[in-house]
Short mmCIF file of C-alpha atoms in Angstrom, two decimals:
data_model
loop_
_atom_site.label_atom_id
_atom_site.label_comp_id
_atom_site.label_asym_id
_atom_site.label_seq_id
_atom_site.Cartn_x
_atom_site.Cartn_y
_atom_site.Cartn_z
CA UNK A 5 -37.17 -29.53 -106.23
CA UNK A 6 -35.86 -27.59 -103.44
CA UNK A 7 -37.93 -25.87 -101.16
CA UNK A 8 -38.07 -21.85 -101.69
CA UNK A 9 -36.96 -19.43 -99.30
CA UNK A 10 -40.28 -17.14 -99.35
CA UNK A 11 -43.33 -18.81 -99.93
CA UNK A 12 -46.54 -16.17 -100.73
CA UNK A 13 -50.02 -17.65 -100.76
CA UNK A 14 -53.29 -15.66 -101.39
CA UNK A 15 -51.99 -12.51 -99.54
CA UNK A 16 -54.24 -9.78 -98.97
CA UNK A 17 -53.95 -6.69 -97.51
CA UNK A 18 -57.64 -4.59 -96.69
CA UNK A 19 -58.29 -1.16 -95.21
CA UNK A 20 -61.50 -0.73 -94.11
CA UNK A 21 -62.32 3.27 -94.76
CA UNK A 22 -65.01 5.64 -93.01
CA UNK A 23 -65.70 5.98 -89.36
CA UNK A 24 -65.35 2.57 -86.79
CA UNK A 25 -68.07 0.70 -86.32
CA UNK A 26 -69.10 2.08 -83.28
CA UNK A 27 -69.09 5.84 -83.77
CA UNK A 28 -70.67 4.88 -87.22
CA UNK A 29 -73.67 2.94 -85.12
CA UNK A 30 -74.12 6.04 -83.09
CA UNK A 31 -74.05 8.56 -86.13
CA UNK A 32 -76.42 6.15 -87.99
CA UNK A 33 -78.44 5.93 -85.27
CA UNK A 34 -78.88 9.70 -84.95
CA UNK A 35 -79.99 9.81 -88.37
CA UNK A 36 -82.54 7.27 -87.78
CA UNK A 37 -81.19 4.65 -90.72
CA UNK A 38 -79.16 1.49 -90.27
CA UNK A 39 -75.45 1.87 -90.47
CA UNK A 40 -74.24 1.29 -93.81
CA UNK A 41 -71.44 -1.50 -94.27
CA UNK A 42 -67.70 0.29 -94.59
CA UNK A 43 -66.67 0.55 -97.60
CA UNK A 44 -63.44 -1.34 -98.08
CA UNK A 45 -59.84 -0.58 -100.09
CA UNK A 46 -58.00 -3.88 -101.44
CA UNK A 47 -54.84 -2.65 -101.46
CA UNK A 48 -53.21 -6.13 -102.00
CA UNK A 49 -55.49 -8.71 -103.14
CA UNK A 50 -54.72 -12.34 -103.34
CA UNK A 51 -51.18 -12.60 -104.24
CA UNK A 52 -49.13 -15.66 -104.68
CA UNK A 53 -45.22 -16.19 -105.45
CA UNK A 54 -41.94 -17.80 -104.25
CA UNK A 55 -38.91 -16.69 -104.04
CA UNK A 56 -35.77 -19.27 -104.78
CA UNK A 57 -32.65 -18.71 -102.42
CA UNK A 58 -30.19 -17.00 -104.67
CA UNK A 59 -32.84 -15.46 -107.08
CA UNK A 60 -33.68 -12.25 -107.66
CA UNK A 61 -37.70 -11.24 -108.53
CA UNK A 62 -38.11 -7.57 -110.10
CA UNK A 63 -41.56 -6.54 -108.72
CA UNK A 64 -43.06 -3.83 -110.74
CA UNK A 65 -46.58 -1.71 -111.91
CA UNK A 66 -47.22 2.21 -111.67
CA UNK A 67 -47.77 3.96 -108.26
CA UNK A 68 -50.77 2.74 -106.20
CA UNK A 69 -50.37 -0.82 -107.51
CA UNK A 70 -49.94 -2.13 -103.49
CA UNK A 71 -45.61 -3.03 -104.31
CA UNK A 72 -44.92 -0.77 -100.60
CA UNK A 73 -48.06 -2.62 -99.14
CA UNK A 74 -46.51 -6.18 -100.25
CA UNK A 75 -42.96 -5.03 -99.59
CA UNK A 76 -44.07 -3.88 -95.45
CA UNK A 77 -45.93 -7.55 -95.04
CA UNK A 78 -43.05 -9.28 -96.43
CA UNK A 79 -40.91 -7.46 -93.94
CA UNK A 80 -43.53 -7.93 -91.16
CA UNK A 81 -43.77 -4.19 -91.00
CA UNK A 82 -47.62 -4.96 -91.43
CA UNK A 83 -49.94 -7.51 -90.61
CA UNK A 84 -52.11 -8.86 -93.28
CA UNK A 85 -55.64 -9.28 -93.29
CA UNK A 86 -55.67 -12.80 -95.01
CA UNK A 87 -52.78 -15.40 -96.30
CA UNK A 88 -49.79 -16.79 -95.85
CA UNK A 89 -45.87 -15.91 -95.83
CA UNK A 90 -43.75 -18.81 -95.05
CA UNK A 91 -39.97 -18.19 -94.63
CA UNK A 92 -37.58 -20.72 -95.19
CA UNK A 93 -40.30 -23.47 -94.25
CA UNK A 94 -41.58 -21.48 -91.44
CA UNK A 95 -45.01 -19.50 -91.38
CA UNK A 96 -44.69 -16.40 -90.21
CA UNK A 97 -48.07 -14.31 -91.29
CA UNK A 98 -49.39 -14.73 -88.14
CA UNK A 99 -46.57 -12.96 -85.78
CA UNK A 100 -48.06 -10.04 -85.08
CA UNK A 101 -45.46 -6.80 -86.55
CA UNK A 102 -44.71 -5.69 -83.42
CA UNK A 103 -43.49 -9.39 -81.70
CA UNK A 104 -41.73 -9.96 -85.56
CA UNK A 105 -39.00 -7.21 -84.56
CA UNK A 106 -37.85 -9.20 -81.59
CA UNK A 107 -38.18 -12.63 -83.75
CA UNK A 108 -34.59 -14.56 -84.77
CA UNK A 109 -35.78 -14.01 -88.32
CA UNK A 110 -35.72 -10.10 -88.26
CA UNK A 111 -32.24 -10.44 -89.22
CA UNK A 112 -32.95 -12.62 -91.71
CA UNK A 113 -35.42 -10.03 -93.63
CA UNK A 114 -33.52 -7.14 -94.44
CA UNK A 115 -34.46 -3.73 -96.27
CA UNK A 116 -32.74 -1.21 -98.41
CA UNK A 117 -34.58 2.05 -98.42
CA UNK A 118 -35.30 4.23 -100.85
CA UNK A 119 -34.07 7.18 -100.35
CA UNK A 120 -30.68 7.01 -98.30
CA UNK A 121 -30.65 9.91 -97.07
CA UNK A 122 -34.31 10.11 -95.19
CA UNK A 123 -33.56 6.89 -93.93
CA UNK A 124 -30.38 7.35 -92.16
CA UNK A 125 -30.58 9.08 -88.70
CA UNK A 126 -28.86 12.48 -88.80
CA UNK A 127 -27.02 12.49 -85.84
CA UNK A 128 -25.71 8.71 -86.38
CA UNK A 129 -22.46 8.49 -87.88
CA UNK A 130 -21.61 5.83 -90.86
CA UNK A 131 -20.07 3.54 -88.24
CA UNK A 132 -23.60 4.33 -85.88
CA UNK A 133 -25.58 2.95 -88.55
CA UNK A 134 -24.04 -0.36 -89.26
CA UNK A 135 -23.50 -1.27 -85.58
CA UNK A 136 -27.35 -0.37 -84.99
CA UNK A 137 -28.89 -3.57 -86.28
CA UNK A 138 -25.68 -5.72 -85.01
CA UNK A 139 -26.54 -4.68 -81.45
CA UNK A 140 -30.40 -4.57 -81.54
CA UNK A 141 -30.29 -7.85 -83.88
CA UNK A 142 -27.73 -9.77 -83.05
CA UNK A 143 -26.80 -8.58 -79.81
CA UNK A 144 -23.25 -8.06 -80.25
CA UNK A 145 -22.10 -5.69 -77.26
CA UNK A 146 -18.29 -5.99 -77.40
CA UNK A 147 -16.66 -2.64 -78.68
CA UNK A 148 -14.03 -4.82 -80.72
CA UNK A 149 -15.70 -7.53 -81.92
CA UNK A 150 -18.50 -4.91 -82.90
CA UNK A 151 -15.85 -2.59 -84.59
CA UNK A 152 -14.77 -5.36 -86.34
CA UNK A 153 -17.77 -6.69 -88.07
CA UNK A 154 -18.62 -2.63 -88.81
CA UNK A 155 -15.46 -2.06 -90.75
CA UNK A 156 -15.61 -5.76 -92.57
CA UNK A 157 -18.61 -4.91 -93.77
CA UNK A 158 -18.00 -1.49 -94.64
CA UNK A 159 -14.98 -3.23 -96.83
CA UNK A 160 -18.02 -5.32 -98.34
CA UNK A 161 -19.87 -2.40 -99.78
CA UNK A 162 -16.48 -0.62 -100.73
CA UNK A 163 -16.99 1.87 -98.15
CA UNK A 164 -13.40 3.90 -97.35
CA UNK A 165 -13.35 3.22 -93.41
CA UNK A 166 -12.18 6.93 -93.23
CA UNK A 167 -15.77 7.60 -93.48
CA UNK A 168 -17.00 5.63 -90.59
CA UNK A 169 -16.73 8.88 -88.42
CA UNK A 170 -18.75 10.82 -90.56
CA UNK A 171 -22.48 12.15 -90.22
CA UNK A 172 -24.95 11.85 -93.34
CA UNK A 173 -24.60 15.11 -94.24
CA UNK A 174 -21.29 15.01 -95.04
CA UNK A 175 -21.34 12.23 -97.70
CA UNK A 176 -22.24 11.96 -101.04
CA UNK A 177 -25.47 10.33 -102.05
CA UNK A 178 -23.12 7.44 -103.44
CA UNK A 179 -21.58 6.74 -99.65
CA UNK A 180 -24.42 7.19 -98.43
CA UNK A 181 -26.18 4.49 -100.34
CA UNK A 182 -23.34 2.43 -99.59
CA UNK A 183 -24.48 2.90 -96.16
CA UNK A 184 -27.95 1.71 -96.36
CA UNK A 185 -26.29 -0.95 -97.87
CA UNK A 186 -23.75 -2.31 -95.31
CA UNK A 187 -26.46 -1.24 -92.46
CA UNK A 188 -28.74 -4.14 -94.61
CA UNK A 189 -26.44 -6.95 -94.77
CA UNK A 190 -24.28 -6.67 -91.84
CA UNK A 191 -26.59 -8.83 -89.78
CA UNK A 192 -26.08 -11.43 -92.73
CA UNK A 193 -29.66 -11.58 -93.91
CA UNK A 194 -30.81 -14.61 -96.58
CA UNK A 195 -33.79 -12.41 -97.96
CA UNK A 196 -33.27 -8.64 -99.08
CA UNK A 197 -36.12 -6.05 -100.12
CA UNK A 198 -34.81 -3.49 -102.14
CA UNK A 199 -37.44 -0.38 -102.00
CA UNK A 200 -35.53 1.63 -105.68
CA UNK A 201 -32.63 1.61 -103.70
CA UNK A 202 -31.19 3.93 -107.02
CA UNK A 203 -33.51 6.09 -107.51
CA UNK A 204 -32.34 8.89 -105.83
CA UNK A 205 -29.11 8.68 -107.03
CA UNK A 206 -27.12 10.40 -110.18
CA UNK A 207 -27.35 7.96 -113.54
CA UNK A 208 -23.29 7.65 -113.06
CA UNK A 209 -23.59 6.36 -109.25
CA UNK A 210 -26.65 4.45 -110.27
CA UNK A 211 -24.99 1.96 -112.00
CA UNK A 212 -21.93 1.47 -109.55
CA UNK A 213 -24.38 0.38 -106.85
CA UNK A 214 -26.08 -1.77 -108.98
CA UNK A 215 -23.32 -3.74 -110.12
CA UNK A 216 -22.60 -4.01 -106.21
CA UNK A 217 -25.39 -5.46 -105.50
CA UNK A 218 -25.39 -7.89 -108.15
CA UNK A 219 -22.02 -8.90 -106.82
CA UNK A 220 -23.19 -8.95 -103.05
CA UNK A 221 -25.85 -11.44 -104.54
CA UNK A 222 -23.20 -13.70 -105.92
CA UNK A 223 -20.88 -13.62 -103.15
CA UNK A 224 -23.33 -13.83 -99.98
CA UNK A 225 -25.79 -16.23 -102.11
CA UNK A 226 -28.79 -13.62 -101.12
CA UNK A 227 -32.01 -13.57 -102.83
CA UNK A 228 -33.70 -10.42 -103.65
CA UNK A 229 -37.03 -8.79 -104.24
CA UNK A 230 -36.31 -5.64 -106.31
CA UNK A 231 -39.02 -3.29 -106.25
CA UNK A 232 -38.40 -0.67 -109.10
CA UNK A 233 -40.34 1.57 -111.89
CA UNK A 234 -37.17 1.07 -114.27
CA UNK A 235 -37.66 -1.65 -115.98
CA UNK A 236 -33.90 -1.62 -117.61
CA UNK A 237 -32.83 -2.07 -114.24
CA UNK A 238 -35.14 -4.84 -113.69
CA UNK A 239 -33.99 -6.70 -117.08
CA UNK A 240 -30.30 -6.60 -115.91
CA UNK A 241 -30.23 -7.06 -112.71
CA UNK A 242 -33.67 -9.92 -111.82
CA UNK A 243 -33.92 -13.48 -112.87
CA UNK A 244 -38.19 -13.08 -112.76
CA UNK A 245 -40.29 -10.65 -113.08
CA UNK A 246 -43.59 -10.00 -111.33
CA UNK A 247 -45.87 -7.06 -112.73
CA UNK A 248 -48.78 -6.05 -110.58
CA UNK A 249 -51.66 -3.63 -111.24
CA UNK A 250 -54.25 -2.62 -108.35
CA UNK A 251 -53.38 -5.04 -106.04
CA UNK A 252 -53.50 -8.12 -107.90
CA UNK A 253 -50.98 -9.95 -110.36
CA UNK A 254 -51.15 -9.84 -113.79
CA UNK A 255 -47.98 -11.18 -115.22
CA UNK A 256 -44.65 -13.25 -114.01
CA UNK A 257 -42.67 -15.11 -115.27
CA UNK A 258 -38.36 -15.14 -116.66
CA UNK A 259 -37.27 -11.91 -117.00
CA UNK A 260 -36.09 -12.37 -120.29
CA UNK A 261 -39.24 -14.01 -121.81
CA UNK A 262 -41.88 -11.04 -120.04
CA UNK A 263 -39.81 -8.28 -121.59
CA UNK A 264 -39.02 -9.89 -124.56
CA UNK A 265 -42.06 -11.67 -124.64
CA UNK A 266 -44.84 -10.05 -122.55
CA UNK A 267 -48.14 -11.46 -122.63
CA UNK A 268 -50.34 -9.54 -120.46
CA UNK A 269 -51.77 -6.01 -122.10
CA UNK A 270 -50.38 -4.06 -119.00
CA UNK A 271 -47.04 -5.44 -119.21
CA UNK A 272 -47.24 -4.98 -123.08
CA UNK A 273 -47.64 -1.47 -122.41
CA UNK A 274 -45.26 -1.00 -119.54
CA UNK A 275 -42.44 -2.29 -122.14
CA UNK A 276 -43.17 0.15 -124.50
CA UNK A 277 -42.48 2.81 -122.60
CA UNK A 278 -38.61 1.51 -122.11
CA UNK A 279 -36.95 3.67 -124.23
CA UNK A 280 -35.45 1.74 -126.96
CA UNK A 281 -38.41 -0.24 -126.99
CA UNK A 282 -38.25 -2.21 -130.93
CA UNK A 283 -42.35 -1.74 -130.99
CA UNK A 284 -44.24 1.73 -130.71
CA UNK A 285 -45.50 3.23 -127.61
CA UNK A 286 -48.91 1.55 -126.66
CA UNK A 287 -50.83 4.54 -124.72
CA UNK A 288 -53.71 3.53 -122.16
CA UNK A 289 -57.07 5.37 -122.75
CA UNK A 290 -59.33 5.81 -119.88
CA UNK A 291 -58.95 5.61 -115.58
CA UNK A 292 -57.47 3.45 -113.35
CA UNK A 293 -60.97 1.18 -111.63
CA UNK A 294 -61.02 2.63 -107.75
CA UNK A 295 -59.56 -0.08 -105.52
CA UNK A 296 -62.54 0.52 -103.17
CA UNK A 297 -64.85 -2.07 -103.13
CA UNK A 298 -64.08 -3.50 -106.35
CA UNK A 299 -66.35 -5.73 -108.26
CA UNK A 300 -64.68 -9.30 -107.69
CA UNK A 301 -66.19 -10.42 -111.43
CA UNK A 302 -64.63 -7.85 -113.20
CA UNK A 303 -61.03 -7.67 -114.18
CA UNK A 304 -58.52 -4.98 -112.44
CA UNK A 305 -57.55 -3.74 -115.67
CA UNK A 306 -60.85 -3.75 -117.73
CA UNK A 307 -61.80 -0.39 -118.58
CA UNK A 308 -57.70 0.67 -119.86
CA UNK A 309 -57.21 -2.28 -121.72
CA UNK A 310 -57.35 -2.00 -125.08
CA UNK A 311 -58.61 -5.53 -125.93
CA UNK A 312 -60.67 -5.95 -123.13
CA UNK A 313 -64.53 -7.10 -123.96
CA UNK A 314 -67.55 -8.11 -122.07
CA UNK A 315 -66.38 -11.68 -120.92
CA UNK A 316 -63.62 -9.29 -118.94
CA UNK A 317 -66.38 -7.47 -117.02
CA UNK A 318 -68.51 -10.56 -115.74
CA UNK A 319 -65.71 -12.65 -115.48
CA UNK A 320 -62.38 -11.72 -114.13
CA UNK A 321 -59.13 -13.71 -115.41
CA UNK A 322 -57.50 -16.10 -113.26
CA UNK A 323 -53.44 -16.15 -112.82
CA UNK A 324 -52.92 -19.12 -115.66
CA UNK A 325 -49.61 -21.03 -115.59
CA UNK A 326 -48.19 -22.02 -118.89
CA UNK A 327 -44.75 -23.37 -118.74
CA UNK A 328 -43.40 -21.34 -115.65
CA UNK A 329 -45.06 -17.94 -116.97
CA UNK A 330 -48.35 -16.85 -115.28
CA UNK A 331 -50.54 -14.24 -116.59
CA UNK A 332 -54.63 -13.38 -115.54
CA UNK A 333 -55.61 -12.79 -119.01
CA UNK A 334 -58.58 -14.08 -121.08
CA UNK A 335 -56.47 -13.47 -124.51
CA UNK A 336 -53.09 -13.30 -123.23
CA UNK A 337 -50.86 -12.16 -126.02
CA UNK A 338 -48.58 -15.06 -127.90
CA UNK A 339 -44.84 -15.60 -127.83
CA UNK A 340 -43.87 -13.17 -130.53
CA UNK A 341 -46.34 -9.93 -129.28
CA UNK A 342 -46.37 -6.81 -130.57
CA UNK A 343 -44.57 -4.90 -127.56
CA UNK A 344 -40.57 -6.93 -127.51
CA UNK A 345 -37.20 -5.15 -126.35
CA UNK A 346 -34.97 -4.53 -129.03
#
């Protein structure tokens, strides 16, 4: 067994809410009652995984599920409150954010944005872009060995060097994804997030950038975390899939076995909506528990799911391994279930 690149263990991310603890003393105290203990929102709660070098994990769930919360930690965008990210054998929780983006392995950890054109600086050109994370990054200050790494890359992505010159507003949402792109993997990263790096792009372009990034993959032997609501785009383009509902886990495992396969009555439901989807649609009844505070006995999704029972409100489901697919289910559903891609 080789060691994984990205190592997650019990990862938690908590937002304490209300006033701070001083100014609530002092309010408290003006109303004559002892301050009350601040409430608390679990945004990410206990989350484990690995990531293999060359292998590509689809992360997925409905808005509000904590993927951007994971997806800044992982980058070292934010601290978290509890756990542990090791990277490529080395922990690196416990860098604080703000030392992380002078740390050798900022180059390593590499993000494509959603939206390319929000992300790109307006008054950078193409060419301005790429060379930004060489020089901050890598420290390259030479105007021709700098040039030259900018237009190799830009050759990478399949980005006309003509275009170098140009300013974000004058490309297409194609080039410009292309961009975010090169600007990612110029510094030669191991690890790339990938924040729906299609989503804001036509259905036509859409699939051109995806098949160059599943090329990028196999040529520069990077491993991705694809973070995405379309689940066909997970299926074609990830070798696991991890599905995640209020801030914990609830399913992961081969791509190809949870969406053929899924076991979990979230990810059941999620697979129905594909369109195409062999089974019928499997509608959730009911509201989404609050993330506030949440009762550690009871299960995330208890309350929505439609075979949930008592034992899932005293006792909440543990992430169970069986055979290299994991799902926190008391009656997780068998190999052949209901809800199975055609």
């Amino acid at each position: 067994m080789t060691m994984p690149l990205l190592e997650v263990a019990h990862l938690r991310k908590l937002y304490p809410l209300g006033p701070p603890p001083g100014l609530a003393a002092r309010l408290a105290a003006r109303a004559g009652r002892p301050p009350a203990p601040r409430p608390v929102l679990h945004a990410v709660d206990d989350v484990s995984f690995t990531i293999g070098a060359g292998e590509s994990l689809g992360l997925v769930g409905e808005s509000g599920c904590g993927k951007s919360t994971l997806v800044a930690m992982l980058c070292r965008l934010s601290d978290p409150s509890a756990g542990t990210i090791r990277f490529d054998g080395r922990a690196i929780a416990d860098i604080p954010a703000r030392r992380f983006a002078r740390d050798p392995d900022r180059a390593r950890i590499q993000m494509v944005f959603q939206d390319p054109s929000d992300s790109l600086n307006p008054r950078h050109t193409g060419f301005d872009a790429i060379a930004e994370p060489l020089r901050r990054l890598l420290g390259m200050r030479s105007g021709a060995v700098l040039a030259a790494r900018v237009a190799e890359t830009a050759d990478r992505v399949g980005l006309p060097q003509a275009l170098l010159g140009r300013l974000p507003h004058q490309l297409s949402g194609g080039q410009k994804a292309r961009i975010n792109i090169a600007r990612a993997i110029a510094v030669e990263p191991r690890l790339l997030v990938l924040d729906e790096p299609t989503a804001a792009l036509d259905v036509s372009v859409q699939a051109v950038i995806l098949q160059l990034l599943d090329r990028l993959r196999r040529d520069l032997g990077l491993s991705y975390l694809f973070v995405s609501h379309d689940l066909n785009v997970v299926r074609l383009l990830c070798d696991r899939v991890m599905v995640m509902y209020l801030g914990k886990v609830m399913e992961l495992g081969p791509a190809e076995d949870v969406f053929h396969h899924p076991r979990h009555p979230y990810t059941q439901a999620l697979v129905s909506a594909i369109p195409g989807a062999a089974a019928g649609r499997i509608r959730l009844s009911g509201e989404p528990r609050s993330p506030v505070d949440p009762d550690p006995r009871t299960c995330r999704f208890f309350g929505r799911c439609p075979i949930g029972t008592a034992r899932c409100a005293r006792e909440a489901p543990p992430l169970v391994d069986s055979g290299g697919h994991l799902t926190a289910c008391h009656f997780p559903g068998p190999p052949e279930a209901p809800a199975s891609v055609a």
